[in-house]
Amino acid sequence: MRPRETARRLLGLTAGLTVAVVTVAGCNGTSQGGSTQGQGGKGAAHGAIDYAWWGGASRNEKTNAVISLYKKAHPKVKIDGQSSDFDAYWEKLNVEAAGKNLPCVPQMQARELNDYTKRHTLMPLDKMVKSGAIDVSGIPKNVLDTGRGTDGKLYMIPYGAAYDGIMYNKTIVTKAGLPTPPTNFTWDWYTNWLTQAKAKLPKGVAASNLDGGNADVFISYTQSQGASLFKGDKLGFSKSMLAAYWNMWEKLRKSGATISAAAQADQGTDTPLEQSFMAQGKVMSATTPGNALEDAQNAINGVKGGKLAITTHPFGSSGLGNVLITSGLSISANCENVPTAASFINFFTNDAKGAHAFSSDNGAVTVTKLLDAQINDPKTTPEKKEELEVYNEIVDHKAPVIVYPSGYTSVFVDAYTRAYQDISFGRKTVAQAVDSFFKEADADLQQG
Amino acid sequence: MSTQTLETRTRTTGIQMMTQPSKSRLVRALARHLVTIVIICFLLYPVAWLVAASFRPDNQVLSTLGLFGRFTLDNYRHGLNPAPSLHFSRFFLNSAVVALLAVIGNVFACTLTAYAFARLDFPFKRVLFAVLMATILLPYHVTLVPQYILFDKLSWLNTYIPLVLPKFLGADAFFIFLNIQFIRALPRELDDSARVDGCNHWQIFRRIIVPLSLPAMGTTAMFTFIASWNDFLGPLLYLSKTQLYTVPLGLNMFIDATGRSSYGSLFAMAVLSLVPLVAFFLAAQRMLTQGITTTGLK
Amino acid sequence: MTTYEETVAGQDASGATPTREKSRRKRKWRSALTAYAFLTPWLLGLVVITLGPMLFSLYLAFTRYDLLSPPKWVGLANFRRMFGADPRFWQSVRVTLTFVLVSVPLVLIVSLLLALFLNRGIRLLGIYRTLFYVPSLIGSSVAIAILWKQVFGTFGIVNRALEVVGLHHGSWVGNPGTALYSIIGLNLWAFGSTMIIFLAGLRQVPANLYEAASVDGAHVFQRFWHITLPQLTPLIFFNVLLDTVHAFQAFTGAYVVSGGSGGPSDSLLFYTLYLYQKGFVEFQMGYAAAMAWLLLAALAVFTAIAFSTARFWVHYGDEA
């Protein structure tokens, strides 16, 4: 072969391949909401489906237990379970979505849900609910509605509802001679509590984490003031509200009631619970997910750091602002075995034995009947019970439904944390940070 | 140790003997060892901590900075058998298969390609070399998605082909460049004299370049093994079935920010996963230490 | 069969008769053919799995592409936004440049010095070399973030040590003023792989050169300056080039230690980390591709400069 010709052929080949790749990608995304066939989800469950979730060792064990219960009831079905940790899970899911290759049943969370619904990678489930393939009658309405997309259709059946609350170290509180938070405690009570605690705590223990950069706390604050985080694709709260809120945290930080900005950044959002100040007995209180109580208690036992408890976020002028962060199951638009997927979701959500085996590992079980059974079960640990009771309290206070716009975790949460870090590290004033945050969030939410 | 080291040692000491009294020589040798050991202690504290933590009870794993404490083997027991139907040795086996194939493929493709670039003249050499360099310069995150789509269309997901085949095709240009640099550093007279003896290019490659660039090949093999053994993103994207998981994916199954993690098991298995790496390093090291003198060519 | 004369024939074309000219061309063909035979696996891989995706990403740089809908052509909009309207882009450039300028020389000098130190016939060399290399072995494993917080975190060993001598600092990883230096430390910690390349190179220095020198009575420093260093230049060049390129593409350390956020206060927002955030977290693959090609262009300029200066200081064995 002559080299010039070789080169020309190579070039031709490359060009051809490039075109092929471009066409392949170009074909993507044209389908709307997947195949229409089998959307009722009725029909015998058989064949294989993939189910992917996020979780560590103990959740994997529980999930696998539910899967084997389902297999026992449906011997003709093969379920391929895949687990990874939270970050890796979304990374993989994004690439799979680009390749139109999502697992049949991907686990979703309300905060991320609309990143996927907006791009039509999930199947609306309303028809399957209507046909009875998926039973949602046991789930309270405000919990079920967290599974809706921005278009109002149901895309996720929530099976577990988590919430963020104030976790506190009872032993430290009592030793300092302080009261534990009463029911319906307010934001003022809370900040006073922290300020007073400062003088009474032993050296090396702070009254609180520096939670001003945690967007999930701010959600509770806005809701408790009668505002809402989002109005459609726009921010639903005012600049002055955010400024007041951040000033509140700055006052706490400067008075020494909280841990330092650097220590907070060090903990970050990804630090394992076991390495957190709370689980090491180094803070009196901090915002923490309710379902972390059991694990945090287990970790703090390792350093003999005391007894932990959890309660709601503080009350504001409009009452309790806690929202629910639900996790649930969806069906991907590229799923080819919809009846089986629907049957599995139905089982995961409603089966009593399954719920018992899973024991509300990823937030309180959403079906009221199953929840009551779990609270009354003598085998449920006291920590789990406490977590579930606080959940009940939040549901009773009519936890508002938040529809998170697409780009919530990727854009809003990151920008929010960064803006508060700029303040707490003294790089911007509160007013400057509020301004730049509004600019960034508004622009990016519209982009997303 | 090989004879080479011995030679070097006698050579250096020979010079020193002429100029220095032996007592200060001893002191200096001791000082050198002391410096080395102090540096190593600093470097290895995190690793020692990792090993020590893997032997502590699960809820004390992260809470101590020291290296000693209560000792337990529970982490290893639980880690090796994370679920009734799952044994961690499966992941070790999978990783070993992938890493060994990757090493063979990479050493094969890289030395061949490097020889052509270092020793042969051919049309478009400069262009192709520029392309080679460009493939090193582009961050891999952007080609990730098109590559995933390509491998998906070829139905190669959930196989080891996407992890191994690129190595046989020299897709990791970094190593080609490494070998080019090594081969270019070899004196050209060696090839020339072989050519005078009537060797063709393949024979020169086989009989002269390959034996002489054993250190380069050892380096390539070692880096490839480590990179492949530690690779997380590739297996994460291309493997979904648990039976196919490699060690890093298996390790990832122990932890999660949204629930209880099992750091004890993670650390125990992370320590075990270091064992093949160290073993491979020790094996490859013998190749690295074979210097140019031991080949007897010069 | 090729002969010695043929290989030099390329450089010495003068005085060629027509018949010699013809046979020379024929030999050239054959040599090209041999070269391409050696190159076949690589070319195959280049065409099938590398070039296509690369060119596709070049196309993406001029589009808006959210991974799931078809790419939409936007011309130079991504580049305009990058230069004009994205302060975080410039922050990522700042962070990366600082990292490159501090980290690369540090790693190179430390690993070269230790390679020389270890190569000089120290007892137990094999063991030492292995121990120095151990950090590189776990350089990217899942456990690294936890380990690093154990060293530089609020309750980490560095802080404890400082407290003992009466200095209080607080978290190194959590402070925007020092976070980058903890990553530089992480990078330096794994200097073993650069050192290994130097050590392998030192092995290739022909021993007879030293023997000749020692007969001439050259002392340690002279031998280093006149023999070791010139012989090592191809690998120094290699390491400078590759360590710089890798430093520009540094990702894992910052990703793992900051949990993917690039925080605190964007102090660990490395270029590729920001690129990754744009592409895989915010679904702006077009923008990410534009960033990637800008980086490629910048690195290409750097590489070209490096290669053009190489003539003056890199000594190859094939330039006999």
PDB file of N, CA and C in Angstrom, chain C residues 55-89:
ATOM      1  N   LEU C  55     -12.896  14.586  17.619  1.00  0.00           N
ATOM      2  CA  LEU C  55     -13.463  15.538  16.657  1.00  0.00           C
ATOM      3  C   LEU C  55     -14.912  15.858  17.005  1.00  0.00           C
ATOM      4  N   PHE C  56     -15.597  14.866  17.522  1.00  0.00           N
ATOM      5  CA  PHE C  56     -16.976  15.113  17.939  1.00  0.00           C
ATOM      6  C   PHE C  56     -17.001  16.165  19.048  1.00  0.00           C
ATOM      7  N   SER C  57     -16.044  16.081  19.964  1.00  0.00           N
ATOM      8  CA  SER C  57     -16.028  17.068  21.038  1.00  0.00           C
ATOM      9  C   SER C  57     -15.660  18.448  20.500  1.00  0.00           C
ATOM     10  N   LEU C  58     -14.853  18.473  19.438  1.00  0.00           N
ATOM     11  CA  LEU C  58     -14.547  19.763  18.812  1.00  0.00           C
ATOM     12  C   LEU C  58     -15.824  20.384  18.242  1.00  0.00           C
ATOM     13  N   TYR C  59     -16.618  19.541  17.614  1.00  0.00           N
ATOM     14  CA  TYR C  59     -17.910  20.016  17.102  1.00  0.00           C
ATOM     15  C   TYR C  59     -18.784  20.526  18.244  1.00  0.00           C
ATOM     16  N   LEU C  60     -18.786  19.760  19.345  1.00  0.00           N
ATOM     17  CA  LEU C  60     -19.629  20.147  20.486  1.00  0.00           C
ATOM     18  C   LEU C  60     -19.255  21.515  21.045  1.00  0.00           C
ATOM     19  N   ALA C  61     -17.965  21.874  20.923  1.00  0.00           N
ATOM     20  CA  ALA C  61     -17.511  23.145  21.495  1.00  0.00           C
ATOM     21  C   ALA C  61     -18.265  24.328  20.888  1.00  0.00           C
ATOM     22  N   PHE C  62     -18.842  24.133  19.734  1.00  0.00           N
ATOM     23  CA  PHE C  62     -19.567  25.222  19.087  1.00  0.00           C
ATOM     24  C   PHE C  62     -21.082  25.019  19.179  1.00  0.00           C
ATOM     25  N   THR C  63     -21.479  24.169  20.122  1.00  0.00           N
ATOM     26  CA  THR C  63     -22.908  23.900  20.241  1.00  0.00           C
ATOM     27  C   THR C  63     -23.354  24.070  21.691  1.00  0.00           C
ATOM     28  N   ARG C  64     -24.658  24.018  21.864  1.00  0.00           N
ATOM     29  CA  ARG C  64     -25.224  23.884  23.186  1.00  0.00           C
ATOM     30  C   ARG C  64     -25.761  22.458  23.265  1.00  0.00           C
ATOM     31  N   TYR C  65     -25.282  21.704  24.238  1.00  0.00           N
ATOM     32  CA  TYR C  65     -25.616  20.282  24.263  1.00  0.00           C
ATOM     33  C   TYR C  65     -25.803  19.858  25.709  1.00  0.00           C
ATOM     34  N   ASP C  66     -27.021  19.408  26.051  1.00  0.00           N
ATOM     35  CA  ASP C  66     -27.297  19.048  27.442  1.00  0.00           C
ATOM     36  C   ASP C  66     -27.232  17.548  27.666  1.00  0.00           C
ATOM     37  N   LEU C  67     -26.556  16.830  26.804  1.00  0.00           N
ATOM     38  CA  LEU C  67     -26.362  15.383  26.873  1.00  0.00           C
ATOM     39  C   LEU C  67     -27.573  14.606  26.371  1.00  0.00           C
ATOM     40  N   LEU C  68     -28.761  15.175  26.480  1.00  0.00           N
ATOM     41  CA  LEU C  68     -29.952  14.371  26.191  1.00  0.00           C
ATOM     42  C   LEU C  68     -30.733  14.862  24.977  1.00  0.00           C
ATOM     43  N   SER C  69     -30.694  16.155  24.709  1.00  0.00           N
ATOM     44  CA  SER C  69     -31.323  16.628  23.479  1.00  0.00           C
ATOM     45  C   SER C  69     -30.213  16.808  22.442  1.00  0.00           C
ATOM     46  N   PRO C  70     -30.562  16.871  21.141  1.00  0.00           N
ATOM     47  CA  PRO C  70     -29.517  17.001  20.127  1.00  0.00           C
ATOM     48  C   PRO C  70     -28.749  18.315  20.300  1.00  0.00           C
ATOM     49  N   PRO C  71     -27.451  18.315  19.962  1.00  0.00           N
ATOM     50  CA  PRO C  71     -26.664  19.546  20.079  1.00  0.00           C
ATOM     51  C   PRO C  71     -27.214  20.642  19.163  1.00  0.00           C
ATOM     52  N   LYS C  72     -27.149  21.886  19.633  1.00  0.00           N
ATOM     53  CA  LYS C  72     -27.637  23.019  18.836  1.00  0.00           C
ATOM     54  C   LYS C  72     -26.471  23.950  18.543  1.00  0.00           C
ATOM     55  N   TRP C  73     -26.249  24.262  17.269  1.00  0.00           N
ATOM     56  CA  TRP C  73     -25.106  25.083  16.867  1.00  0.00           C
ATOM     57  C   TRP C  73     -25.244  26.504  17.421  1.00  0.00           C
ATOM     58  N   VAL C  74     -24.237  26.988  18.128  1.00  0.00           N
ATOM     59  CA  VAL C  74     -24.300  28.345  18.657  1.00  0.00           C
ATOM     60  C   VAL C  74     -23.084  29.182  18.271  1.00  0.00           C
ATOM     61  N   GLY C  75     -22.264  28.664  17.377  1.00  0.00           N
ATOM     62  CA  GLY C  75     -21.091  29.425  16.963  1.00  0.00           C
ATOM     63  C   GLY C  75     -20.111  29.619  18.102  1.00  0.00           C
ATOM     64  N   LEU C  76     -19.679  30.848  18.273  1.00  0.00           N
ATOM     65  CA  LEU C  76     -18.638  31.121  19.263  1.00  0.00           C
ATOM     66  C   LEU C  76     -19.194  31.487  20.644  1.00  0.00           C
ATOM     67  N   ALA C  77     -20.482  31.283  20.830  1.00  0.00           N
ATOM     68  CA  ALA C  77     -21.120  31.750  22.068  1.00  0.00           C
ATOM     69  C   ALA C  77     -20.448  31.204  23.322  1.00  0.00           C
ATOM     70  N   ASN C  78     -20.065  29.914  23.291  1.00  0.00           N
ATOM     71  CA  ASN C  78     -19.429  29.333  24.473  1.00  0.00           C
ATOM     72  C   ASN C  78     -18.142  30.062  24.824  1.00  0.00           C
ATOM     73  N   PHE C  79     -17.357  30.369  23.783  1.00  0.00           N
ATOM     74  CA  PHE C  79     -16.072  31.025  24.031  1.00  0.00           C
ATOM     75  C   PHE C  79     -16.283  32.454  24.516  1.00  0.00           C
ATOM     76  N   ARG C  80     -17.283  33.119  23.939  1.00  0.00           N
ATOM     77  CA  ARG C  80     -17.571  34.487  24.386  1.00  0.00           C
ATOM     78  C   ARG C  80     -17.966  34.497  25.851  1.00  0.00           C
ATOM     79  N   ARG C  81     -18.799  33.539  26.254  1.00  0.00           N
ATOM     80  CA  ARG C  81     -19.232  33.488  27.633  1.00  0.00           C
ATOM     81  C   ARG C  81     -18.039  33.218  28.565  1.00  0.00           C
ATOM     82  N   MET C  82     -17.203  32.312  28.125  1.00  0.00           N
ATOM     83  CA  MET C  82     -16.037  31.953  28.908  1.00  0.00           C
ATOM     84  C   MET C  82     -15.181  33.178  29.212  1.00  0.00           C
ATOM     85  N   PHE C  83     -14.888  33.951  28.161  1.00  0.00           N
ATOM     86  CA  PHE C  83     -13.970  35.077  28.343  1.00  0.00           C
ATOM     87  C   PHE C  83     -14.665  36.291  28.950  1.00  0.00           C
ATOM     88  N   GLY C  84     -15.924  36.463  28.610  1.00  0.00           N
ATOM     89  CA  GLY C  84     -16.565  37.702  28.994  1.00  0.00           C
ATOM     90  C   GLY C  84     -17.434  37.639  30.233  1.00  0.00           C
ATOM     91  N   ALA C  85     -18.104  36.518  30.460  1.00  0.00           N
ATOM     92  CA  ALA C  85     -19.180  36.570  31.440  1.00  0.00           C
ATOM     93  C   ALA C  85     -19.108  35.454  32.468  1.00  0.00           C
ATOM     94  N   ASP C  86     -17.919  34.913  32.708  1.00  0.00           N
ATOM     95  CA  ASP C  86     -17.873  33.806  33.654  1.00  0.00           C
ATOM     96  C   ASP C  86     -16.700  33.962  34.611  1.00  0.00           C
ATOM     97  N   PRO C  87     -16.930  34.642  35.746  1.00  0.00           N
ATOM     98  CA  PRO C  87     -15.828  34.841  36.700  1.00  0.00           C
ATOM     99  C   PRO C  87     -15.276  33.527  37.242  1.00  0.00           C
ATOM    100  N   ARG C  88     -16.108  32.494  37.320  1.00  0.00           N
ATOM    101  CA  ARG C  88     -15.618  31.218  37.841  1.00  0.00           C
ATOM    102  C   ARG C  88     -14.623  30.578  36.887  1.00  0.00           C
ATOM    103  N   PHE C  89     -14.800  30.835  35.584  1.00  0.00           N
ATOM    104  CA  PHE C  89     -13.827  30.321  34.617  1.00  0.00           C
ATOM    105  C   PHE C  89     -12.443  30.893  34.932  1.00  0.00           C
TER     106      PHE C  89
END
